[in-house]
Every structure is written in structure tokens, then in C-alpha cells.
Amino acid sequence: MKLLFNGIPVELGTLKSSAFGGILNQYKGRNIVIMVDENTHNACLEGLFADFPTLKNKAIILLPSGEENKNIEVVFQVWSALLERKIQRKDLIINVGGGMVTDLGGFVAATYKRGIDFIHIPTSLLAMVDAALGGKTGIDLNGVKNAVGTFTSPKAIFIDPVFLETLPAHEIFNGLAEMMKHALILDVGYWNKLKRIRNEEALTTVENILRSIQLKKEVVESDSKESNRRKLLNFGHTFGHGIESYFIAKKPIAHGHAVALGMIAESFVAFKRKVLSQKAYVEIEQVLIDIFPMPPIPENAFQEILSHMKQDKKNTGNHVNFVLLKEPGVAEIDAKLTEREIGEALLHLSLLAQNRN
Ligand SMILES: NC(=O)c1ccc[n+]([C@@H]2O[C@H](COP(=O)([O-])OP(=O)(O)OC[C@H]3O[C@@H](n4cnc5c(N)ncnc54)[C@H](O)[C@@H]3O)[C@@H](O)[C@H]2O)c1
């Protein structure tokens, strides 16, 4: 299945029968570098090489896996490795991995020699439905999520669900968090479907992956550069990034997991404001706590989470902005959070964690 996402070709289906081989031919005689992390190196390269044997003798850059490595030190090492290998502007980087690899690999490609071509082959569900799409690249800085980055699009994106066969179950559910985000902000019918799914196979169908891609496509195409509608995609991310940043130096929690906690917190604020009905809030909370573990968030962490939230790129002036959910499928951008609301929502998450554990 082929579509254009903001002008970028995206193919969903078997990589072998996609246009990927044709693109590789366009780079005959050029250097090709494959970027992977330890897990995608072990899980994904064998199949890729079996289908595309010419890739076997290409340079591989192995990234240390995990969000805690999505930083400038690793970027520096990758830039240096590219220089050492004499990679030139007309060469190609292929990012094979989850959102960490596509974000960091995209950032390296966007900045090395003022930008070289790259292709994303997302291998986690989260990257297939979200991170690899939309042209945002980036790394974290001093624990602040995605503090440095660019808007740079790959040449093409190839999404082959076969890679999900080796993805651990909890990572599948991290992808579900972003899919639920798409559903809650844009499509109540999709939410009603996803909220019942607890089974990985039922979740990772081509139909569901495609629905999320279409929803993100619709929003991004109605607005690039984060000015208006695209901000809807930040639902769950104001609290989510604050919580993820807080845990990064301690015991990192996955991005999707943090977004799920953020969606509970932001829906709680909407409910407290009497914008979101109690029925809708309770349902969202129950669905999410049924799927995602609730990590203890001690009260002495609130200040640190708040200061991370104040660093968020979505903010304007001194305000912490967030996406206000009105009902499943309908949300409003640029709502402002008060510090009291942030404290109440974090306390609520903390109490939920105490009740669960
Ligand atoms: N650029 C964007 O628009 C955007 C949007 C959403 C999220 N993100 C970013 O994406 C990142 C999260 O993405 P993620 O959840 O994919 O994280 P990730 O890349 O760290 O992948 C999660 C884990 O799954 C492993 N993995 C990936 N594919 C595998 C496979 N096929 N088999 C076995 N293991 C595999 C990885 O090695 C890692 O351990 C965060 O950094 C987040 O900020 C970016």
C-alpha cells in the first residue's frame, strides 16, 4: 500500500516487494550506511540482508539502544564514524529501528555535511505509527526531551509489519499508547475499537497501522511546522515528556508508557475542568491503567517534573500549554495549565500508583 505523507512516499507492506530495491539502485556506486541499535541489529538485519543481499557489505553503525542514548555524545560518535568512513553528501543512510534510531539517525543525516539523504525503516510499532512519520528529527539535551532537532524528511519510509514479530510485547503496547492518542484526539470510532484490544495480533493489523498513519497524515498535512493543528499530536506529551524526563536519569520508562501516563493526567485535568465528562474520563483511566504499569511518583518529584514541563517546546511565554480533551475524538490545542492543576494531576497519578501496587 502506497501513500504520500506530506509529499514523502510511505509504503506499508512487504519490504521485498516495495520500491526500496529501486531506491537502492539509485545509489549504486554511492556509500550506503545502515544505522541500527543492538536489538534491531540482532533482530532485523538478517531478514533485510536475505531480501537485499547487496546491503550485506555496507557499513553498519551500531547505536547503543535506549532513550538515555538519544543524546549529543552518541551523535558526536556517529558524525565521527561517518567522517572516518568518508561518507559524502550524495551518500545514503538507512535507519533501521524504533523511534530512538529514526529520531537520532534522522538528526545525524539532517546535520552531517548540511544534510544527506536518508530512508526510515521503522521496526517498532511506535515508530511505524508515529515516530518515523512527519519529518521531526531530534535528540534530548540535559534530560530535556527532543530539545535539539530539525524538521527534515527522509527520502522514503518503508513500513513492514514483519519486523514486529521480534518486538517484545511491552513495546507493542508502547506503540498502542500513540495509537490511542491518535484515536482520542481525532477518531472516536477508532478509540472504541482500540480500547477493547489487549491482544498483540489484533492490534498490529495492517488496518490499525494504516488508520494511525492516516490520522497523523491528516493532521500533519493540514499544518507543518507545529503552528496549529499539528499540536493536537502533543496530547499526553506535556505531562508525558515531564514524567519521561524525570525517570530518564533514574529508571527510564518507555516513551509510549510515559505518553499513556500523560494522557491520564491531561484527561484528569479536562475532567476536573468539567470539559470532559466523568464517564469518558473514567473509561480512559480504566483502559490505560489496565494496560500500563503505574510507576510510583513520589511527591518530592513533582517540582522536578514541573520544571521539565516548563522546558517544553509547546509552551508560550510562561504558560505550560497542553491539549485539552473535550470528548473522545475531539480536542483543543493551546490550553494553559496552572501549577495547581499540574500538582493535582501528578498527585492523582501518584494515588493511582499506590492503589495499584
Ligand atoms: N519524531 C517524532 O515525530 C516522534 C514521535 C513519537 C515518538 N518519537 C520518539 O520515538 C522514541 C520512542 O520510540 P520507540 O518506542 O520505538 O523506542 P526505541 O527506538 O527505543 O525502541 C524500543 C525498544 O524496542 C527495540 N526494538 C525496536 N524494533 C525492534 C524489533 N523489530 N525487534 C526487537 N526489538 C526492537 C529497541 O531496540 C528498543 O529497545 C522516543 O525517543 C520518542 O521521543 C518521535
Short mmCIF file of C-alpha atoms and ligand atoms in Angstrom, two decimals:
data_model
loop_
_atom_site.label_atom_id
_atom_site.label_comp_id
_atom_site.label_asym_id
_atom_site.label_seq_id
_atom_site.Cartn_x
_atom_site.Cartn_y
_atom_site.Cartn_z
CA MET A 1 0.00 0.00 0.00
CA LYS A 2 1.49 3.31 -1.07
CA LEU A 3 0.67 6.81 0.09
CA LEU A 4 2.26 10.21 0.24
CA PHE A 5 2.76 11.66 3.72
CA ASN A 6 3.38 15.37 3.41
CA GLY A 7 4.89 14.62 -0.01
CA ILE A 8 7.09 11.77 1.26
CA PRO A 9 6.46 8.28 -0.16
CA VAL A 10 5.35 5.81 2.50
CA GLU A 11 4.86 2.12 1.74
CA LEU A 12 3.10 -0.22 4.10
CA GLY A 13 3.67 -3.90 3.27
CA THR A 14 6.41 -6.37 2.44
CA LEU A 15 9.71 -4.59 2.01
CA LYS A 16 10.87 -7.06 -0.63
CA SER A 17 8.06 -6.13 -3.00
CA SER A 18 8.29 -2.38 -2.29
CA ALA A 19 10.14 0.39 -4.09
CA PHE A 20 13.03 0.03 -1.62
CA GLY A 21 15.11 -2.09 -4.05
CA GLY A 22 14.59 0.51 -6.77
CA ILE A 23 15.79 3.29 -4.48
CA LEU A 24 18.89 1.26 -3.58
CA ASN A 25 19.66 1.03 -7.30
CA GLN A 26 19.62 4.81 -7.49
CA TYR A 27 22.53 4.83 -5.01
CA LYS A 28 24.70 2.37 -6.96
CA GLY A 29 28.29 3.49 -6.66
CA ARG A 30 27.48 5.63 -3.59
CA ASN A 31 28.18 4.73 0.02
CA ILE A 32 25.28 3.33 2.00
CA VAL A 33 25.31 3.29 5.79
CA ILE A 34 22.87 1.26 7.85
CA MET A 35 22.02 2.64 11.28
CA VAL A 36 20.72 0.17 13.88
CA ASP A 37 20.72 -0.29 17.64
CA GLU A 38 21.83 -3.51 19.34
CA ASN A 39 18.36 -5.02 19.26
CA THR A 40 17.48 -4.17 15.69
CA HIS A 41 20.96 -5.30 14.65
CA ASN A 42 20.20 -8.72 16.06
CA ALA A 43 16.51 -8.93 15.16
CA CYS A 44 16.15 -7.17 11.82
CA LEU A 45 19.32 -7.28 9.73
CA GLU A 46 19.32 -10.97 8.85
CA GLY A 47 15.93 -10.73 7.14
CA LEU A 48 16.89 -7.46 5.46
CA PHE A 49 20.10 -8.95 4.07
CA ALA A 50 18.30 -12.09 2.89
CA ASP A 51 15.97 -9.94 0.80
CA PHE A 52 18.58 -7.38 -0.26
CA PRO A 53 21.96 -9.19 -0.42
CA THR A 54 23.75 -6.10 -1.78
CA LEU A 55 23.31 -4.50 1.65
CA LYS A 56 25.43 -7.18 3.31
CA ASN A 57 28.73 -5.46 2.62
CA LYS A 58 27.53 -1.97 3.58
CA ALA A 59 28.78 -0.10 6.63
CA ILE A 60 26.77 -0.63 9.78
CA ILE A 61 26.67 1.94 12.56
CA LEU A 62 25.60 0.35 15.81
CA LEU A 63 23.91 2.67 18.30
CA PRO A 64 23.52 1.82 21.98
CA SER A 65 19.81 1.20 22.47
CA GLY A 66 17.51 3.22 24.72
CA GLU A 67 16.29 6.78 25.15
CA GLU A 68 19.17 7.54 27.53
CA ASN A 69 21.43 7.32 24.46
CA LYS A 70 19.43 9.71 22.27
CA ASN A 71 21.92 12.45 23.00
CA ILE A 72 24.69 14.61 21.58
CA GLU A 73 27.51 12.33 22.80
CA VAL A 74 26.20 9.49 20.65
CA VAL A 75 25.54 11.88 17.74
CA PHE A 76 29.15 13.06 18.01
CA GLN A 77 30.40 9.49 17.75
CA VAL A 78 28.18 8.82 14.74
CA TRP A 79 29.26 12.03 12.97
CA SER A 80 32.89 10.99 13.60
CA ALA A 81 32.27 7.47 12.28
CA LEU A 82 30.72 8.92 9.11
CA LEU A 83 33.75 11.19 8.61
CA GLU A 84 36.13 8.28 9.17
CA ARG A 85 34.28 6.27 6.55
CA LYS A 86 34.45 9.25 4.18
CA ILE A 87 30.71 9.41 3.79
CA GLN A 88 29.82 12.15 1.33
CA ARG A 89 26.84 14.35 0.72
CA LYS A 90 25.42 12.18 -2.07
CA ASP A 91 25.51 9.01 0.05
CA LEU A 92 22.61 7.39 1.88
CA ILE A 93 21.78 6.49 5.48
CA ILE A 94 19.17 3.80 6.15
CA ASN A 95 17.72 3.96 9.66
CA VAL A 96 16.50 0.53 10.77
CA GLY A 97 14.98 0.75 14.22
CA GLY A 98 12.48 2.20 16.61
CA GLY A 99 11.87 5.88 17.28
CA MET A 100 15.23 6.29 19.01
CA VAL A 101 17.06 5.22 15.83
CA THR A 102 14.79 7.16 13.46
CA ASP A 103 14.96 10.35 15.61
CA LEU A 104 18.73 10.23 16.14
CA GLY A 105 19.55 8.76 12.73
CA GLY A 106 17.37 11.40 11.09
CA PHE A 107 19.10 14.14 13.10
CA VAL A 108 22.55 12.87 12.12
CA ALA A 109 21.53 12.71 8.45
CA ALA A 110 19.95 16.19 8.62
CA THR A 111 23.09 17.78 10.05
CA TYR A 112 26.05 15.82 8.65
CA LYS A 113 27.61 17.82 5.77
CA ARG A 114 24.50 20.01 5.90
CA GLY A 115 22.27 17.06 5.21
CA ILE A 116 22.47 13.75 3.38
CA ASP A 117 19.71 11.50 2.11
CA PHE A 118 18.12 9.02 4.45
CA ILE A 119 15.42 6.38 4.49
CA HIS A 120 13.47 5.16 7.51
CA ILE A 121 12.62 1.50 8.02
CA PRO A 122 10.77 1.67 11.34
CA THR A 123 10.85 -1.59 13.28
CA SER A 124 8.84 -0.80 16.43
CA LEU A 125 5.09 -0.28 16.38
CA LEU A 126 5.54 3.18 17.86
CA ALA A 127 7.92 4.19 15.08
CA MET A 128 5.65 2.69 12.40
CA VAL A 129 2.58 4.62 13.51
CA ASP A 130 4.26 7.78 14.73
CA ALA A 131 7.98 8.46 15.21
CA ALA A 132 9.14 7.76 11.64
CA LEU A 133 6.37 9.91 10.15
CA GLY A 134 6.19 13.67 9.96
CA GLY A 135 9.78 14.79 9.44
CA LYS A 136 10.77 15.59 13.02
CA THR A 137 14.30 14.55 13.98
CA GLY A 138 15.85 15.13 17.35
CA ILE A 139 17.85 14.30 20.43
CA ASP A 140 17.48 15.01 24.15
CA LEU A 141 19.68 17.56 25.90
CA ASN A 142 20.45 17.61 29.64
CA GLY A 143 17.48 15.34 30.18
CA VAL A 144 15.09 17.60 28.24
CA LYS A 145 13.25 15.54 25.64
CA ASN A 146 13.85 16.43 21.99
CA ALA A 147 15.43 19.75 22.98
CA VAL A 148 17.55 19.83 19.81
CA GLY A 149 16.31 18.76 16.40
CA THR A 150 15.25 19.64 12.90
CA PHE A 151 12.31 19.28 10.57
CA THR A 152 13.86 17.12 7.86
CA SER A 153 12.10 14.43 5.88
CA PRO A 154 13.52 11.13 4.73
CA LYS A 155 13.52 10.20 1.01
CA ALA A 156 11.00 7.46 1.79
CA ILE A 157 9.57 5.38 4.63
CA PHE A 158 9.05 1.63 4.39
CA ILE A 159 6.79 0.03 6.98
CA ASP A 160 6.90 -3.75 7.01
CA PRO A 161 4.93 -5.28 9.90
CA VAL A 162 7.11 -8.41 9.69
CA PHE A 163 9.61 -6.61 11.93
CA LEU A 164 7.03 -6.61 14.74
CA GLU A 165 7.46 -10.37 15.10
CA THR A 166 10.55 -9.85 17.26
CA LEU A 167 9.31 -6.79 19.13
CA PRO A 168 8.72 -7.57 22.84
CA ALA A 169 5.07 -7.42 23.95
CA HIS A 170 5.54 -4.39 26.22
CA GLU A 171 6.98 -2.47 23.26
CA ILE A 172 3.89 -3.34 21.22
CA PHE A 173 1.80 -1.73 23.96
CA ASN A 174 4.04 1.34 23.96
CA GLY A 175 3.04 1.73 20.32
CA LEU A 176 -0.58 1.31 21.32
CA ALA A 177 -0.26 4.42 23.51
CA GLU A 178 0.45 6.62 20.47
CA MET A 179 -2.32 4.85 18.52
CA MET A 180 -4.74 5.60 21.35
CA LYS A 181 -3.54 9.19 21.27
CA HIS A 182 -4.45 9.40 17.57
CA ALA A 183 -7.83 7.90 18.37
CA LEU A 184 -8.62 10.10 21.37
CA ILE A 185 -7.84 13.37 19.61
CA LEU A 186 -9.36 12.55 16.24
CA ASP A 187 -11.49 9.44 15.86
CA VAL A 188 -13.95 8.14 18.45
CA GLY A 189 -14.70 5.05 16.33
CA TYR A 190 -11.02 4.10 16.33
CA TRP A 191 -10.90 4.70 20.12
CA ASN A 192 -13.90 2.42 20.62
CA LYS A 193 -12.05 -0.26 18.68
CA LEU A 194 -8.63 0.13 20.32
CA LYS A 195 -9.94 0.36 23.87
CA ARG A 196 -11.08 -3.27 23.71
CA ILE A 197 -7.87 -4.72 22.29
CA ARG A 198 -5.48 -6.46 24.68
CA ASN A 199 -4.02 -8.87 22.17
CA GLU A 200 -0.91 -8.04 20.18
CA GLU A 201 -2.05 -9.73 17.00
CA ALA A 202 -5.38 -7.96 16.95
CA LEU A 203 -3.57 -4.69 17.50
CA THR A 204 -0.83 -4.91 14.90
CA THR A 205 -3.04 -5.45 11.88
CA VAL A 206 -2.29 -3.54 8.69
CA GLU A 207 -5.71 -1.93 9.09
CA ASN A 208 -4.85 -0.44 12.51
CA ILE A 209 -1.35 0.65 11.49
CA LEU A 210 -2.82 2.30 8.41
CA ARG A 211 -5.55 4.08 10.41
CA SER A 212 -2.97 5.67 12.68
CA ILE A 213 -0.80 6.68 9.72
CA GLN A 214 -3.84 8.25 8.04
CA LEU A 215 -4.84 10.17 11.15
CA LYS A 216 -1.34 11.54 11.67
CA LYS A 217 -1.11 12.33 7.94
CA GLU A 218 -4.35 14.28 8.03
CA VAL A 219 -3.17 16.43 10.93
CA VAL A 220 0.40 16.98 9.69
CA GLU A 221 -0.73 17.85 6.18
CA SER A 222 -3.18 20.38 7.50
CA ASP A 223 -0.22 22.07 9.17
CA SER A 224 3.54 21.59 9.07
CA LYS A 225 5.97 23.35 11.49
CA GLU A 226 3.96 22.87 14.68
CA SER A 227 1.88 26.03 14.44
CA ASN A 228 -1.68 24.87 14.74
CA ARG A 229 -3.42 21.56 14.19
CA ARG A 230 -0.26 19.51 14.46
CA LYS A 231 -0.14 20.48 18.12
CA LEU A 232 -3.04 18.08 18.65
CA LEU A 233 -0.47 15.29 18.39
CA ASN A 234 1.02 16.54 21.64
CA PHE A 235 -1.91 15.15 23.63
CA GLY A 236 -0.43 13.30 26.61
CA HIS A 237 3.02 14.68 25.86
CA THR A 238 3.04 17.72 28.17
CA PHE A 239 2.89 15.54 31.28
CA GLY A 240 4.36 12.59 29.36
CA HIS A 241 7.62 14.35 28.50
CA GLY A 242 7.90 15.75 32.05
CA ILE A 243 7.45 12.27 33.53
CA GLU A 244 9.74 10.61 30.96
CA SER A 245 12.46 13.22 31.60
CA TYR A 246 12.13 12.74 35.38
CA PHE A 247 12.63 8.98 35.09
CA ILE A 248 15.37 9.10 32.44
CA ALA A 249 18.26 9.51 34.89
CA LYS A 250 16.68 7.09 37.40
CA LYS A 251 14.92 4.11 35.90
CA PRO A 252 13.92 5.09 32.35
CA ILE A 253 10.35 4.37 31.31
CA ALA A 254 9.44 3.97 27.65
CA HIS A 255 8.15 6.93 25.68
CA GLY A 256 4.81 5.25 24.91
CA HIS A 257 4.36 4.35 28.57
CA ALA A 258 5.04 7.97 29.60
CA VAL A 259 2.55 9.20 26.99
CA ALA A 260 -0.08 6.83 28.44
CA LEU A 261 0.51 8.32 31.91
CA GLY A 262 0.39 11.79 30.36
CA MET A 263 -2.95 11.02 28.70
CA ILE A 264 -4.39 10.00 32.09
CA ALA A 265 -3.08 13.23 33.68
CA GLU A 266 -4.29 15.51 30.87
CA SER A 267 -7.69 13.82 30.71
CA PHE A 268 -7.91 14.23 34.50
CA VAL A 269 -7.35 17.99 34.16
CA ALA A 270 -10.04 18.13 31.45
CA PHE A 271 -12.43 16.22 33.73
CA LYS A 272 -11.66 18.49 36.71
CA ARG A 273 -12.42 21.49 34.49
CA LYS A 274 -15.76 19.84 33.68
CA VAL A 275 -14.85 19.86 29.99
CA LEU A 276 -14.55 16.07 29.70
CA SER A 277 -17.42 14.05 31.15
CA GLN A 278 -16.84 11.83 34.17
CA LYS A 279 -17.96 8.80 32.16
CA ALA A 280 -15.42 9.46 29.42
CA TYR A 281 -12.64 10.18 31.93
CA VAL A 282 -13.26 7.05 33.97
CA GLU A 283 -13.23 4.94 30.83
CA ILE A 284 -9.93 6.43 29.59
CA GLU A 285 -8.32 5.98 33.01
CA GLN A 286 -9.50 2.38 33.33
CA VAL A 287 -8.41 1.38 29.86
CA LEU A 288 -4.96 2.88 30.33
CA ILE A 289 -4.28 1.59 33.84
CA ASP A 290 -5.41 -1.83 32.72
CA ILE A 291 -2.64 -1.88 30.09
CA PHE A 292 0.19 0.23 31.52
CA PRO A 293 2.02 -0.18 34.83
CA MET A 294 1.73 2.79 37.20
CA PRO A 295 5.23 3.71 38.45
CA PRO A 296 5.35 5.35 41.89
CA ILE A 297 5.76 9.12 41.51
CA PRO A 298 6.82 10.47 44.92
CA GLU A 299 5.55 13.92 45.92
CA ASN A 300 9.11 15.24 46.08
CA ALA A 301 9.36 14.52 42.34
CA PHE A 302 6.57 16.95 41.43
CA GLN A 303 8.82 20.03 41.39
CA GLU A 304 11.32 18.35 39.07
CA ILE A 305 8.56 17.16 36.72
CA LEU A 306 7.10 20.68 36.72
CA SER A 307 10.44 22.20 35.81
CA HIS A 308 10.79 19.69 32.93
CA MET A 309 7.27 20.63 31.80
CA LYS A 310 8.25 24.30 31.79
CA GLN A 311 11.04 23.46 29.31
CA ASP A 312 8.55 22.06 26.83
CA LYS A 313 8.80 23.40 23.27
CA LYS A 314 5.00 23.68 23.14
CA ASN A 315 4.95 26.44 25.78
CA THR A 316 4.40 30.09 25.04
CA GLY A 317 5.62 32.80 27.44
CA ASN A 318 5.41 31.49 31.00
CA HIS A 319 2.49 29.21 30.26
CA VAL A 320 2.63 25.44 30.14
CA ASN A 321 0.47 24.52 27.15
CA PHE A 322 -1.38 21.26 26.73
CA VAL A 323 -4.07 19.63 24.62
CA LEU A 324 -7.48 19.74 26.27
CA LEU A 325 -9.61 16.67 25.55
CA LYS A 326 -13.30 17.53 25.25
CA GLU A 327 -14.59 14.09 24.40
CA PRO A 328 -13.01 11.05 22.74
CA GLY A 329 -12.27 12.19 19.19
CA VAL A 330 -12.44 15.93 19.95
CA ALA A 331 -9.64 18.03 21.44
CA GLU A 332 -8.48 21.63 21.60
CA ILE A 333 -4.90 22.93 21.33
CA ASP A 334 -3.10 25.68 23.27
CA ALA A 335 -4.95 25.25 26.57
CA LYS A 336 -2.94 26.59 29.53
CA LEU A 337 -2.20 24.57 32.65
CA THR A 338 -1.92 26.14 36.08
CA GLU A 339 0.71 24.88 38.52
CA ARG A 340 -2.10 23.84 40.86
CA GLU A 341 -3.64 21.67 38.12
CA ILE A 342 -0.25 20.11 37.39
CA GLY A 343 0.20 19.29 41.09
CA GLU A 344 -3.31 17.83 41.37
CA ALA A 345 -2.89 15.66 38.29
CA LEU A 346 0.52 14.36 39.46
CA LEU A 347 -0.97 13.62 42.87
CA HIS A 348 -3.75 11.72 41.14
CA LEU A 349 -1.20 9.61 39.21
CA SER A 350 0.66 9.03 42.43
CA LEU A 351 -2.51 7.83 44.19
CA LEU A 352 -3.40 5.58 41.26
CA ALA A 353 0.08 4.03 41.54
CA GLN A 354 -0.35 3.48 45.30
CA ASN A 355 -3.73 1.83 44.75
CA ARG A 356 -2.36 -0.46 42.05
CA ASN A 357 0.83 -1.54 43.84
N1 LIG B 1 9.88 12.25 15.63
C1 LIG B 1 8.65 12.09 16.05
O1 LIG B 1 7.69 12.65 15.50
C2 LIG B 1 8.38 11.17 17.22
C3 LIG B 1 7.07 10.81 17.55
C4 LIG B 1 6.87 9.91 18.59
C5 LIG B 1 7.96 9.43 19.31
N2 LIG B 1 9.23 9.83 18.97
C6 LIG B 1 10.39 9.32 19.70
O2 LIG B 1 10.45 7.91 19.49
C7 LIG B 1 11.15 7.33 20.59
C8 LIG B 1 10.39 6.12 21.08
O3 LIG B 1 10.32 5.17 20.04
P1 LIG B 1 10.35 3.60 20.34
O4 LIG B 1 9.34 3.29 21.37
O5 LIG B 1 10.32 2.92 19.05
O6 LIG B 1 11.75 3.47 21.07
P2 LIG B 1 13.07 2.65 20.74
O7 LIG B 1 13.63 3.00 19.43
O8 LIG B 1 13.95 2.84 21.93
O9 LIG B 1 12.54 1.14 20.64
C9 LIG B 1 12.04 0.48 21.77
C10 LIG B 1 12.81 -0.82 22.02
O10 LIG B 1 12.46 -1.77 21.03
C11 LIG B 1 13.64 -2.30 20.40
N3 LIG B 1 13.26 -2.69 19.06
C12 LIG B 1 12.83 -1.88 18.04
N4 LIG B 1 12.45 -2.62 16.99
C13 LIG B 1 12.62 -3.92 17.33
C14 LIG B 1 12.35 -5.16 16.67
N5 LIG B 1 11.79 -5.20 15.46
N6 LIG B 1 12.66 -6.31 17.34
C15 LIG B 1 13.17 -6.27 18.59
N7 LIG B 1 13.41 -5.13 19.27
C16 LIG B 1 13.15 -3.97 18.65
C17 LIG B 1 14.65 -1.19 20.52
O11 LIG B 1 15.95 -1.67 20.42
C18 LIG B 1 14.33 -0.66 21.92
O12 LIG B 1 14.94 -1.48 22.89
C19 LIG B 1 11.29 8.41 21.64
O13 LIG B 1 12.60 8.91 21.61
C20 LIG B 1 10.32 9.47 21.19
O14 LIG B 1 10.69 10.77 21.62
C21 LIG B 1 9.45 10.68 17.94
#
